[in-house]
mmCIF file of C-alpha atoms and ligand atoms in Angstrom:
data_model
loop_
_atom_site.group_PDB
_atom_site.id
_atom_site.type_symbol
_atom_site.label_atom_id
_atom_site.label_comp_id
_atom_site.label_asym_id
_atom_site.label_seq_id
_atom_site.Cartn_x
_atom_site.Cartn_y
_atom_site.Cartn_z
ATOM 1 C CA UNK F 808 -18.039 -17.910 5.967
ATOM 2 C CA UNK F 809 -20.849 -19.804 4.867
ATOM 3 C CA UNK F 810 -20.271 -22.036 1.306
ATOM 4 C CA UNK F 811 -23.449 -19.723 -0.576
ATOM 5 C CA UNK F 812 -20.828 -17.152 -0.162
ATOM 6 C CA UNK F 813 -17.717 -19.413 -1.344
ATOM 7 C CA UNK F 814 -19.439 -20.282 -4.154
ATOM 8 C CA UNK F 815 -20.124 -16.681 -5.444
ATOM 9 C CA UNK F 816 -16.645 -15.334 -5.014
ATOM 10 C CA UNK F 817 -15.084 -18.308 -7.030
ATOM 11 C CA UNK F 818 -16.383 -16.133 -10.187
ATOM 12 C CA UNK F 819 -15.017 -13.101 -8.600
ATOM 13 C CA UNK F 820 -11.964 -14.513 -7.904
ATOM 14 C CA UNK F 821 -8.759 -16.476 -10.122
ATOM 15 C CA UNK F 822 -6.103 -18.637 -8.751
ATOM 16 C CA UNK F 823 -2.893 -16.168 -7.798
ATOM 17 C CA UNK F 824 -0.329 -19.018 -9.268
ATOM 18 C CA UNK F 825 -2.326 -19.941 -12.823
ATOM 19 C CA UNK F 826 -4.992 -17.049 -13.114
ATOM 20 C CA UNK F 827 -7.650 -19.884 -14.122
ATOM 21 C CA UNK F 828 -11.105 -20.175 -12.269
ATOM 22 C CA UNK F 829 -11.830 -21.033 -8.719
ATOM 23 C CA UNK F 830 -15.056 -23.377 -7.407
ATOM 24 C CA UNK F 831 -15.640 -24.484 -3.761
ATOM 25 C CA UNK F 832 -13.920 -27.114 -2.139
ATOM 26 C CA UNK F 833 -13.613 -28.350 1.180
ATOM 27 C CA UNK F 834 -13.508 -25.466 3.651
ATOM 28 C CA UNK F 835 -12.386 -23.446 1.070
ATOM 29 C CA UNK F 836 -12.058 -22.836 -2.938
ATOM 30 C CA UNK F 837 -10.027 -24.896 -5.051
ATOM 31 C CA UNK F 838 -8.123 -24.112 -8.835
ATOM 32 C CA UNK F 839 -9.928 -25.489 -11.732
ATOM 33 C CA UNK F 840 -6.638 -25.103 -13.793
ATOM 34 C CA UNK F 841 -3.811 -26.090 -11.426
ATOM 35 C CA UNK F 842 -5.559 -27.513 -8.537
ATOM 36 C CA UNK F 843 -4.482 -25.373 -5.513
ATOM 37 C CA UNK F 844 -6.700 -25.430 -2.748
ATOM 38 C CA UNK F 845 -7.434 -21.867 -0.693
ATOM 39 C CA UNK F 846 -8.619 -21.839 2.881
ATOM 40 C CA UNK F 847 -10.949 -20.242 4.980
ATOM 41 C CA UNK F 848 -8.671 -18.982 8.180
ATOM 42 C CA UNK F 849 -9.966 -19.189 11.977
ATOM 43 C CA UNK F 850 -11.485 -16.060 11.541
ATOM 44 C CA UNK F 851 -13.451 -16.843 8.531
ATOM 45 C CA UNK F 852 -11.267 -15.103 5.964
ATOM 46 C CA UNK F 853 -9.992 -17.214 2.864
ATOM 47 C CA UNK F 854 -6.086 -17.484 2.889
ATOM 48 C CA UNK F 855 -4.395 -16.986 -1.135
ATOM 49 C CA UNK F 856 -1.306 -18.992 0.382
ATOM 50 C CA UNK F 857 0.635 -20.829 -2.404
ATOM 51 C CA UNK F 858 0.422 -25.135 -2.165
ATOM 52 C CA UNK F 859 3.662 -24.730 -3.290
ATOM 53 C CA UNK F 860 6.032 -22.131 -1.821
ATOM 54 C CA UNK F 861 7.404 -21.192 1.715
ATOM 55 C CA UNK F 862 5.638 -18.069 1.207
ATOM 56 C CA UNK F 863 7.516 -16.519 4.084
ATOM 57 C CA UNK F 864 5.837 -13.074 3.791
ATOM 58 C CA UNK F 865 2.899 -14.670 4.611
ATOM 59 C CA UNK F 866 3.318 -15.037 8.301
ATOM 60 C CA UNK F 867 4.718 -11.615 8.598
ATOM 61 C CA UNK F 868 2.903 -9.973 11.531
ATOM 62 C CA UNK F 869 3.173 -6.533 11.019
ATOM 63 C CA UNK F 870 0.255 -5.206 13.082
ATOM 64 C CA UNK F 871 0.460 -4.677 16.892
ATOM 65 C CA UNK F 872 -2.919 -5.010 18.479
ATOM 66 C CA UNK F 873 -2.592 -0.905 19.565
ATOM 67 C CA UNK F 874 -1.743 0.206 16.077
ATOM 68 C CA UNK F 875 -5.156 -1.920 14.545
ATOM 69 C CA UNK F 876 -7.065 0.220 17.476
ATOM 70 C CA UNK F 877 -5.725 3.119 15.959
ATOM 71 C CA UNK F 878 -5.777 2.215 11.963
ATOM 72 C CA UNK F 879 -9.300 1.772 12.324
ATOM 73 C CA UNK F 880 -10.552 5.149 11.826
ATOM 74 C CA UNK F 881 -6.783 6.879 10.744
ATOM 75 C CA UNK F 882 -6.885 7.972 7.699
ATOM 76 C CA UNK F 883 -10.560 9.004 7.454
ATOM 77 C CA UNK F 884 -9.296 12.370 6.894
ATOM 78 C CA UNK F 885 -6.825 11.510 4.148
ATOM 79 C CA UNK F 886 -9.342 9.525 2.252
ATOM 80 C CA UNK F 887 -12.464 11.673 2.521
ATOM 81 C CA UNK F 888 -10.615 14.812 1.852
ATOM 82 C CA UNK F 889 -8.114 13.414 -1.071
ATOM 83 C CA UNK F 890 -8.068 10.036 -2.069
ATOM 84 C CA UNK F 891 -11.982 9.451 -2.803
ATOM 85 C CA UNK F 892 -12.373 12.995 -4.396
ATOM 86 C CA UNK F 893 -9.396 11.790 -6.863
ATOM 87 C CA UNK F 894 -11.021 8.351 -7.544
ATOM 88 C CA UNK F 895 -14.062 10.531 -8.500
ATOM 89 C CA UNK F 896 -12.340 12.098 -11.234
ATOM 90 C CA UNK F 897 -13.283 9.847 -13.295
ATOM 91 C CA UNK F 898 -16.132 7.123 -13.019
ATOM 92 C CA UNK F 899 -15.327 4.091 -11.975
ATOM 93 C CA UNK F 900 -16.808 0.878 -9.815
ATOM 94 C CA UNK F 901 -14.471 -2.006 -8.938
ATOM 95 C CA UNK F 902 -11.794 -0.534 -6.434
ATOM 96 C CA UNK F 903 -8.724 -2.810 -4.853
ATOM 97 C CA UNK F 904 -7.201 -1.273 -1.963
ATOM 98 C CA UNK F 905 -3.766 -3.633 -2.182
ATOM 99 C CA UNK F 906 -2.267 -3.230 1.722
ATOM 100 C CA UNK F 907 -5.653 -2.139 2.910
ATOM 101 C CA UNK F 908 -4.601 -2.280 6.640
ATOM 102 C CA UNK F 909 -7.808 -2.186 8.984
ATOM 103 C CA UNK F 910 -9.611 -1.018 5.597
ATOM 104 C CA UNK F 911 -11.292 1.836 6.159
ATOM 105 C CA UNK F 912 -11.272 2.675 3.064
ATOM 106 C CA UNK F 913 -12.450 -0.099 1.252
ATOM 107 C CA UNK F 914 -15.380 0.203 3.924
ATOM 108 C CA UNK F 915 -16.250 3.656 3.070
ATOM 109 C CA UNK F 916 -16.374 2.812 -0.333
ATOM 110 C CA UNK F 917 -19.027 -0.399 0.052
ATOM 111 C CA UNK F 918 -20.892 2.378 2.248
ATOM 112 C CA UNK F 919 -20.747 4.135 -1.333
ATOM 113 C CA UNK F 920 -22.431 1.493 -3.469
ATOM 114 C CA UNK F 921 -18.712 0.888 -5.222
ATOM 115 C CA UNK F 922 -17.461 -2.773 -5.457
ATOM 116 C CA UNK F 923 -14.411 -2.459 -3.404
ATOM 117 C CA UNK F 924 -12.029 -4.986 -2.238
ATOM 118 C CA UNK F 925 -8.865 -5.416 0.395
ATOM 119 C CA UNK F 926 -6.091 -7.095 0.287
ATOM 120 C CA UNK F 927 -3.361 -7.520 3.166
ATOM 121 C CA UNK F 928 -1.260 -10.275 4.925
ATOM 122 C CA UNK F 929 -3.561 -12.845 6.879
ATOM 123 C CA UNK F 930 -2.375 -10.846 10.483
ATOM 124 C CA UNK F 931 -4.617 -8.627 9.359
ATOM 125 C CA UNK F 932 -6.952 -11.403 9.740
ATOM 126 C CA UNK F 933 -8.076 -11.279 13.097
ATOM 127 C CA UNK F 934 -8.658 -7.588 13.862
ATOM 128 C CA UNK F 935 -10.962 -7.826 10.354
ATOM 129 C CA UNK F 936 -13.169 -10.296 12.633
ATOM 130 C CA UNK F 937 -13.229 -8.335 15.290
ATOM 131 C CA UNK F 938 -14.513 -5.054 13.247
ATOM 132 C CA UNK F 939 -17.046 -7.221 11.483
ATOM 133 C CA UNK F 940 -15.594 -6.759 7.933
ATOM 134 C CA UNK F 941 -17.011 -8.420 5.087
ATOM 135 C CA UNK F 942 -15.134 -11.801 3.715
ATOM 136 C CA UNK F 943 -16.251 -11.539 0.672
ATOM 137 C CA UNK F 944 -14.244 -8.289 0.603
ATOM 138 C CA UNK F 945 -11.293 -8.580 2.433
ATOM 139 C CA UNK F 946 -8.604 -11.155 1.517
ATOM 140 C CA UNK F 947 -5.363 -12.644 3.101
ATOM 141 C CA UNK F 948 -3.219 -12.081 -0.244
ATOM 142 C CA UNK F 949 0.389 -11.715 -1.194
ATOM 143 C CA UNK F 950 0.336 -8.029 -3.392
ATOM 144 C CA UNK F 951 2.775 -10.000 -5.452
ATOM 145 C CA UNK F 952 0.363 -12.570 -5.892
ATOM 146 C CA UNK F 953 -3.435 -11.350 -6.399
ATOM 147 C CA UNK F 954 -6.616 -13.388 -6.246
ATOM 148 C CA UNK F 955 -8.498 -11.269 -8.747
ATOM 149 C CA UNK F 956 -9.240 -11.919 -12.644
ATOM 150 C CA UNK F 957 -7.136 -10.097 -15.145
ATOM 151 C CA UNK F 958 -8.351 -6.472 -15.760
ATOM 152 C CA UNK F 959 -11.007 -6.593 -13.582
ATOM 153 C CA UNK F 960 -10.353 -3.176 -11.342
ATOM 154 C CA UNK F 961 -11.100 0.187 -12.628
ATOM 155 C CA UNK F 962 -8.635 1.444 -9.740
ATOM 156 C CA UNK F 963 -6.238 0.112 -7.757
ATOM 157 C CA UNK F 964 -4.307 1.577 -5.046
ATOM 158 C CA UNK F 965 -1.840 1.135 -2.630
ATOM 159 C CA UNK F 966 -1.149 3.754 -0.069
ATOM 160 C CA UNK F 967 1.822 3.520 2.320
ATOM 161 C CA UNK F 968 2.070 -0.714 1.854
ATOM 162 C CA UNK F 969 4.439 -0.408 -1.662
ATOM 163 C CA UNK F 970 7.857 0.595 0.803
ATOM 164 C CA UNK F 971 7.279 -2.872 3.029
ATOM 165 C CA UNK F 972 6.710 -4.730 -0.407
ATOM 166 C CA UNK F 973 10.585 -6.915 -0.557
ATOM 167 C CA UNK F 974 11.423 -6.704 2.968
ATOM 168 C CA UNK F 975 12.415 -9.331 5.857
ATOM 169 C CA UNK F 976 9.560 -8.712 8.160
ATOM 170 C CA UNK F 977 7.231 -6.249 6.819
ATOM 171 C CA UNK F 978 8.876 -3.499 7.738
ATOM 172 C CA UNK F 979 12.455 -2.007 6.455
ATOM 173 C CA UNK F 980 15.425 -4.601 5.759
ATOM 174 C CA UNK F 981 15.096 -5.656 2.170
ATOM 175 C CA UNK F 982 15.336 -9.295 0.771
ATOM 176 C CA UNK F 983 18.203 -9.669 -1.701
ATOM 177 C CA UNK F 984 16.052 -10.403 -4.027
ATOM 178 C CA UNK F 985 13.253 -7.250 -3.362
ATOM 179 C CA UNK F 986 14.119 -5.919 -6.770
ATOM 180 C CA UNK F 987 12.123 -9.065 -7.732
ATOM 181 C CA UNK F 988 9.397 -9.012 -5.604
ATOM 182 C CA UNK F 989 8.254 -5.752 -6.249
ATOM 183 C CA UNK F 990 8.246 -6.140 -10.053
ATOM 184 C CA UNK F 991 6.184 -9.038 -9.231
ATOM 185 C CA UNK F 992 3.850 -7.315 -7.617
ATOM 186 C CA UNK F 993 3.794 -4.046 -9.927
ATOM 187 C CA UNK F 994 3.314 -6.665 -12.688
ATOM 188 C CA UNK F 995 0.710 -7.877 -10.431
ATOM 189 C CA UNK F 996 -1.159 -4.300 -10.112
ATOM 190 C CA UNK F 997 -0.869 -3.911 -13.647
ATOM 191 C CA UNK F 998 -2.314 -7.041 -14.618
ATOM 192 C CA UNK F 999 -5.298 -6.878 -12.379
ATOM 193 C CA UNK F 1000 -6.314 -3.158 -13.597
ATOM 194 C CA UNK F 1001 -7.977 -3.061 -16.785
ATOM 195 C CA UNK F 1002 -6.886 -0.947 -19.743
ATOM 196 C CA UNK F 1003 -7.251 2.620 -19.056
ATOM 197 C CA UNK F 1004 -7.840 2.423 -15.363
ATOM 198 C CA UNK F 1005 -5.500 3.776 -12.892
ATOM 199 C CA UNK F 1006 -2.956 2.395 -10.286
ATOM 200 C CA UNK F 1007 -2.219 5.528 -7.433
ATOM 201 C CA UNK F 1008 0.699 4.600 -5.047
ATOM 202 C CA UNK F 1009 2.066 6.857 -2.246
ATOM 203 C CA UNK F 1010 5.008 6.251 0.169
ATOM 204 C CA UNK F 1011 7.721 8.752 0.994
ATOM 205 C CA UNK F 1012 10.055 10.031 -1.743
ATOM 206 C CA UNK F 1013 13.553 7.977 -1.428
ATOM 207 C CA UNK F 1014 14.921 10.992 -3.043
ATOM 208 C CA UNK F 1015 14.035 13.696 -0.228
ATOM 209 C CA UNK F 1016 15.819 13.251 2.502
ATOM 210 C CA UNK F 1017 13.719 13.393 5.434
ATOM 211 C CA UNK F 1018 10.393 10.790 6.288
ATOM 212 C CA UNK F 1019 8.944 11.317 9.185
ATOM 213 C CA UNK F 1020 6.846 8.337 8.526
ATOM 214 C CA UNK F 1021 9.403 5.598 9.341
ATOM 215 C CA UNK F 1022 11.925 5.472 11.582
ATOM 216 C CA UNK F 1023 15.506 4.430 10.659
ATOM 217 C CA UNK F 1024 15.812 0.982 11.418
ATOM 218 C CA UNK F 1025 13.937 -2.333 12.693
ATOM 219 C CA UNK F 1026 14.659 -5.016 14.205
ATOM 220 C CA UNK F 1027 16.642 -6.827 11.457
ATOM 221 C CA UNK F 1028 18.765 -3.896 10.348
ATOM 222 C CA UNK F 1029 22.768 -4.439 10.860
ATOM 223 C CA UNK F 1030 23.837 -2.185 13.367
ATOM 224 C CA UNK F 1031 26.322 0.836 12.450
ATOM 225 C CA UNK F 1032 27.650 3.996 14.155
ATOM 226 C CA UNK F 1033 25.330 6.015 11.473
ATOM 227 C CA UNK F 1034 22.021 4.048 12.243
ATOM 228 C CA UNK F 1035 22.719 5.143 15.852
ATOM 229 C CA UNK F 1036 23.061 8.183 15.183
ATOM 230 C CA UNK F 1037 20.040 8.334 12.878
ATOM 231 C CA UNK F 1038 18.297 6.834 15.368
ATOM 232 C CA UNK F 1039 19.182 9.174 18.230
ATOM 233 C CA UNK F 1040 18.427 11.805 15.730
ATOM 234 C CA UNK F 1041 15.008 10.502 14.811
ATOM 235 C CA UNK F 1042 13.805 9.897 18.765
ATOM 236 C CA UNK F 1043 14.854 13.291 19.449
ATOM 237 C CA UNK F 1044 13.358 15.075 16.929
ATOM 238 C CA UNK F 1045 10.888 12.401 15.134
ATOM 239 C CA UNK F 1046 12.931 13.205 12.063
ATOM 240 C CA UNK F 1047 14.407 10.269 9.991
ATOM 241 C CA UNK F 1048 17.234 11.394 7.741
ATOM 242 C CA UNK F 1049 17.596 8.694 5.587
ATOM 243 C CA UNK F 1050 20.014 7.348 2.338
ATOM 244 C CA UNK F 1051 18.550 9.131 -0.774
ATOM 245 C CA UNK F 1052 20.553 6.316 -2.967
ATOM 246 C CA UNK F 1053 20.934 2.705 -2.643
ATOM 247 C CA UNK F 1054 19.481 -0.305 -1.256
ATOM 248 C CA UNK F 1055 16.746 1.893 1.198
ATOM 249 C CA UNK F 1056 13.048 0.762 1.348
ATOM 250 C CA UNK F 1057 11.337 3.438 -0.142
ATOM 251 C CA UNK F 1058 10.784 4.833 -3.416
ATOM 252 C CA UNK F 1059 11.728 6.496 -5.798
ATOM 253 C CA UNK F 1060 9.334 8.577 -9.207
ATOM 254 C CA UNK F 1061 12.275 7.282 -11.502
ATOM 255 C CA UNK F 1062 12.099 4.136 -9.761
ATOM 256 C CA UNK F 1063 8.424 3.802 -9.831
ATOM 257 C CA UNK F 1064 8.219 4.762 -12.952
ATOM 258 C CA UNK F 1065 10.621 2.362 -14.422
ATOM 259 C CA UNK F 1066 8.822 -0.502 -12.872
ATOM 260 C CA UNK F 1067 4.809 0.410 -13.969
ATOM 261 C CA UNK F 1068 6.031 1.956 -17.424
ATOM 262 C CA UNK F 1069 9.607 1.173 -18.896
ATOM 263 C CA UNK F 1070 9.346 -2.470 -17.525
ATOM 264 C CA UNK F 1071 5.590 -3.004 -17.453
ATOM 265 C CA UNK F 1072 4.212 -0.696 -20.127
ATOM 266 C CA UNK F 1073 2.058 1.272 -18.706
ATOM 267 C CA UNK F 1074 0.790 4.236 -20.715
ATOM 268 C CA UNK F 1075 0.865 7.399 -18.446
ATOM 269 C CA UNK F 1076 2.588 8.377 -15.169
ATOM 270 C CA UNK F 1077 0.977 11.661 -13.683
ATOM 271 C CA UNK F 1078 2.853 12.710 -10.036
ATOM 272 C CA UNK F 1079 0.140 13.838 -7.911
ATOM 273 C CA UNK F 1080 -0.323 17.247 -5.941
ATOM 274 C CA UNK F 1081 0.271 17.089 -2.068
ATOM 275 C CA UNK F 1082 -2.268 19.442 -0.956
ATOM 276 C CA UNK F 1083 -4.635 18.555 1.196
ATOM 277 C CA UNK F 1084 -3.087 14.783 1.412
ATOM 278 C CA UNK F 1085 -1.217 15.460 4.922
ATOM 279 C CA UNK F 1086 -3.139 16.034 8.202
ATOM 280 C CA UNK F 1087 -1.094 17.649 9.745
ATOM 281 C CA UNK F 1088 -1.146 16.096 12.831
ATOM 282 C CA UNK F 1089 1.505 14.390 11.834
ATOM 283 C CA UNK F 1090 3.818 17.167 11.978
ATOM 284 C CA UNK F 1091 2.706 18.002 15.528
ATOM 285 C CA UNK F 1092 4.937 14.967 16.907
ATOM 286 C CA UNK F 1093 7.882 15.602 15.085
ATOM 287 C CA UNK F 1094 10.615 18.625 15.505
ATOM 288 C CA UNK F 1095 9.022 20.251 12.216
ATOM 289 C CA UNK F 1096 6.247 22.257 14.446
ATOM 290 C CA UNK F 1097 7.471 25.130 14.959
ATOM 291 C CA UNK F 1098 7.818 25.017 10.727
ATOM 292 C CA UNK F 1099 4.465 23.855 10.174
ATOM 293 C CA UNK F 1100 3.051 26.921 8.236
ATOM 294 C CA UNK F 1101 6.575 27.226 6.146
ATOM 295 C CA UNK F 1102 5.624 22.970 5.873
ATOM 296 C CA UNK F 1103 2.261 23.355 4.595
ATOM 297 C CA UNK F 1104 2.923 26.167 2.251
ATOM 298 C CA UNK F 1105 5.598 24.302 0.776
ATOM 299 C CA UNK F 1106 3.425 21.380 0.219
ATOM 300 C CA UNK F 1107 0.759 23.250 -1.145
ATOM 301 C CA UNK F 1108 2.919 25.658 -3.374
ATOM 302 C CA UNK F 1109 5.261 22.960 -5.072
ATOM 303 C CA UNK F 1110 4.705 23.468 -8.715
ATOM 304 C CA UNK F 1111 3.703 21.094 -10.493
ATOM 305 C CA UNK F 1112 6.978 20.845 -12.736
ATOM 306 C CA UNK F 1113 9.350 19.646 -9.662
ATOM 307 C CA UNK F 1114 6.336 17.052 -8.372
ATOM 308 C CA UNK F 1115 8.694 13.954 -9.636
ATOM 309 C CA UNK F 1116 11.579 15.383 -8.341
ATOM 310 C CA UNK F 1117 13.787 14.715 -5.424
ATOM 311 C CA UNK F 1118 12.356 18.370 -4.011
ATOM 312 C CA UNK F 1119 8.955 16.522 -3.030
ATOM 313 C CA UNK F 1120 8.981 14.647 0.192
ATOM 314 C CA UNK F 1121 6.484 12.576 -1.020
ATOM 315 C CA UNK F 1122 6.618 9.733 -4.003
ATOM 316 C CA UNK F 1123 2.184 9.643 -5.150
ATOM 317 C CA UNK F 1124 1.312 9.366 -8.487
ATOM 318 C CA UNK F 1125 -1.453 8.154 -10.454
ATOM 319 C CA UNK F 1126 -0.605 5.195 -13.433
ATOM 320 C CA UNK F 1127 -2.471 4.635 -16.459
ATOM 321 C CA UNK F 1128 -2.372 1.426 -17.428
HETATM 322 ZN ZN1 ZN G 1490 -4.314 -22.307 -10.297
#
């Protein structure tokens, strides 16, 4: 990154630990309130890593070199067919994609003319290089720690990233304290959208019992005769039948909702529809085929009423701050 292009995202950009200004420094940008210092990584992308704190989800490496090949262009379908038609509901120009992955996204929306931004942990870092992404877009940031000035999105979302948010290594066993974390970061989301605009999140519903997103365990989870069955189960049939209560890493609407409105006042919570948000490809790898019509129909028929409800396999909802 060259330092004409440091020095223009210090007014872009605030310090994650005291929300004051950032100028250039040395290789980097530096605090003008509490001093930390923020560094450009090997692969040109600046690093929001706290002076101060182990920051131990920062060197999570969540990404496989195979599944960045793939994340590249997944998703196009998802976002051209249901996520950008739903920002367009309303107008709107500064976008944060918080767990922005390969950022697709967050591309197709600079393609746009928007002002759109990703976040994600700094393994992200080096496959960003490699597909020529932007550095003045794309960030190495903590979601419970954002680099961006108070109110300063009209949207923010954060699409299959809020389930990992708490947990050992990025993927399912939750930190004692993951309660914490994630009302750090929801306070975090709230704080960076400005009044009025809108937070969506999506992960699958802790309340239905079946996600044939994740599988049961990884590699930190305490074995058990159940897990191994659940796992058996779910490489069989690519069916996870999970814990609907309990310490589980995904979501819940009551729990969502408690964080982003009881706890952080948000104004509205709005449970969004599911059609058209699955391809479903997905279903083709799973046991659920030969139910795929009976699938789709009951995505696309679920009325609206029972949307927060434990009857909808997925948790995706729109918050008004
Ligand atoms: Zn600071």
């Amino acid at each position: 990154m060259k330092p004409e292009d440091l020095s223009s995202l210090g007014g872009l950009l605030a310090c994650p630990s005291c929300h004051a200004g950032l100028g250039p420094a040395d290789a980097g940008l530096k605090c003008t309130g509490c001093g930390s210092t923020f560094h450009v990584d090997a692969h040109g992308f600046v690093e929001f890593r706290a002076d101060d704190s182990g920051d131990e989800v920062y060197d999570q490496d969540t990404t496989p070199e195979e599944y960045a090949e793939t994340q590249l262009h997944s998703g196009q379908r998802l976002f051209d067919e249901y996520i950008f038609p739903l920002l367009g509901e309303e107008r709107f120009t500064t976008v944060l994609d918080a767990g922005c992955g390969m950022g697709m996204g967050v591309s197709k929306l600079l393609d746009e003319g928007y002002e759109a931004f990703g976040i994600d942990l700094p393994n992200m870092a080096r496959f960003w290089a490699r597909a020529g992404k932007n550095p003045v877009r794309f960030f190495c940031a903590d979601a419970a720690r954002l680099p961006f000035r108070e109110g300063f999105f009209d949207v923010v979302y954060c699409m299959g990233a809020f389930e990992h948010i708490g947990t050992r290594t990025g993927f399912f066993t939750l930190l004692d304290n993951y309660k914490e974390i994630r009302r750090a970061c929801v306070n975090e989301l709230l704080r960076v959208t400005r009044p009025g605009g809108r937070i969506i999140v999506a992960c699958p519903n802790k309340r239905f019992p079946v996600d044939i997103q994740h599988p049961p365990a990884d590699a930190e989870s305490p074995p058990s005769i159940g897990l191994k069955i659940r796992t058996a189960v779910y490489d069989k049939t690519g069916v996870n039948f999970h814990p609907v209560w309990g310490k589980y890493h995904l979501a819940s609407y009551p729990e969502v909702k408690q964080l982003f409105c009881e706890d952080g006042g948000a104004r509205g919570f709005r449970p969004l529809p599911l059609s058209d948000y699955f391809g479903f490809s997905i279903f083709e790898r799973t046991s659920l085929r030969p139910f795929l019509h009976l699938v789709r129909f009951y995505l696309n028929n679920l009325p609206p009423f029972l949307r927060g409800s434990f009857v909808n396999p997925y948790m995706l909802v729109e918050i008004r701050k």
